[in-house]
Amino acid sequence: MENPYESTQRNILSRIVNNMTRLNQSVMTMNQEMKLVNQKNQQLCTVATICDNYQESVQFNLSTTGQLKPAAKH
């Protein structure tokens, strides 16, 4: 005797497999995009560090030459 639910189960299993395949592809795409975002963030951190170091250097040079002026109050 045949299983009356076999066709339904086969269709459901097929849908599950297809959905998992699409999900895996989406996760792989997301991982690639996250890798690019992380690379851009690392570049931004490098630029921020350079700017911070430059500001500290300018502050030091202005204070040692006596040219540092107090911050203006609003």
GROMACS .gro file of C-alpha atoms in nm:
model
   74
    1MET     CA    1   0.000   0.000   0.000
    2GLU     CA    2   0.128   0.341  -0.093
    3ASN     CA    3   0.175   0.619   0.154
    4PRO     CA    4  -0.103   0.872   0.082
    5TYR     CA    5   0.114   1.155   0.217
    6GLU     CA    6   0.427   1.072   0.020
    7SER     CA    7   0.366   1.330  -0.251
    8THR     CA    8   0.289   1.603   0.001
    9GLN     CA    9   0.596   1.515   0.206
   10ARG     CA   10   0.813   1.514  -0.106
   11ASN     CA   11   0.684   1.860  -0.203
   12ILE     CA   12   0.740   1.997   0.145
   13LEU     CA   13   1.091   1.852   0.156
   14SER     CA   14   1.166   2.001  -0.184
   15ARG     CA   15   1.050   2.344  -0.065
   16ILE     CA   16   1.265   2.314   0.247
   17VAL     CA   17   1.572   2.224   0.041
   18ASN     CA   18   1.511   2.511  -0.202
   19ASN     CA   19   1.460   2.757   0.082
   20MET     CA   20   1.778   2.640   0.253
   21THR     CA   21   1.971   2.679  -0.071
   22ARG     CA   22   1.845   3.035  -0.113
   23LEU     CA   23   1.917   3.110   0.252
   24ASN     CA   24   2.274   2.983   0.218
   25GLN     CA   25   2.326   3.200  -0.091
   26SER     CA   26   2.189   3.502   0.094
   27VAL     CA   27   2.417   3.439   0.391
   28MET     CA   28   2.719   3.405   0.162
   29THR     CA   29   2.630   3.736  -0.007
   30MET     CA   30   2.584   3.903   0.331
   31ASN     CA   31   2.922   3.771   0.449
   32GLN     CA   32   3.091   3.913   0.139
   33GLU     CA   33   2.927   4.252   0.196
   34MET     CA   34   3.024   4.246   0.565
   35LYS     CA   35   3.383   4.175   0.464
   36LEU     CA   36   3.379   4.485   0.242
   37VAL     CA   37   3.224   4.695   0.520
   38ASN     CA   38   3.491   4.576   0.763
   39GLN     CA   39   3.765   4.669   0.516
   40LYS     CA   40   3.618   5.018   0.473
   41ASN     CA   41   3.586   5.056   0.851
   42GLN     CA   42   3.951   4.960   0.893
   43GLN     CA   43   4.051   5.226   0.641
   44LEU     CA   44   3.836   5.480   0.824
   45CYS     CA   45   4.001   5.388   1.156
   46THR     CA   46   4.341   5.443   0.998
   47VAL     CA   47   4.240   5.789   0.874
   48ALA     CA   48   4.096   5.875   1.216
   49THR     CA   49   4.421   5.771   1.384
   50ILE     CA   50   4.622   5.986   1.143
   51CYS     CA   51   4.395   6.284   1.214
   52ASP     CA   52   4.424   6.234   1.590
   53ASN     CA   53   4.802   6.213   1.570
   54TYR     CA   54   4.814   6.524   1.352
   55GLN     CA   55   4.596   6.717   1.598
   56GLU     CA   56   4.816   6.614   1.891
   57SER     CA   57   5.125   6.719   1.697
   58VAL     CA   58   4.974   7.059   1.610
   59GLN     CA   59   4.866   7.114   1.972
   60PHE     CA   60   5.212   7.026   2.097
   61ASN     CA   61   5.387   7.251   1.845
   62LEU     CA   62   5.155   7.544   1.915
   63SER     CA   63   5.196   7.509   2.290
   64THR     CA   64   5.576   7.480   2.276
   65THR     CA   65   5.605   7.786   2.049
   66GLY     CA   66   5.364   7.986   2.264
   67GLN     CA   67   5.116   8.031   1.980
   68LEU     CA   68   4.833   7.829   2.135
   69LYS     CA   69   4.530   8.048   2.192
   70PRO     CA   70   4.249   7.966   2.433
   71ALA     CA   71   3.934   7.824   2.281
   72ALA     CA   72   3.668   8.084   2.198
   73LYS     CA   73   3.356   8.078   2.414
   74HIS     CA   74   3.015   8.125   2.256
   0.00000   0.00000   0.00000
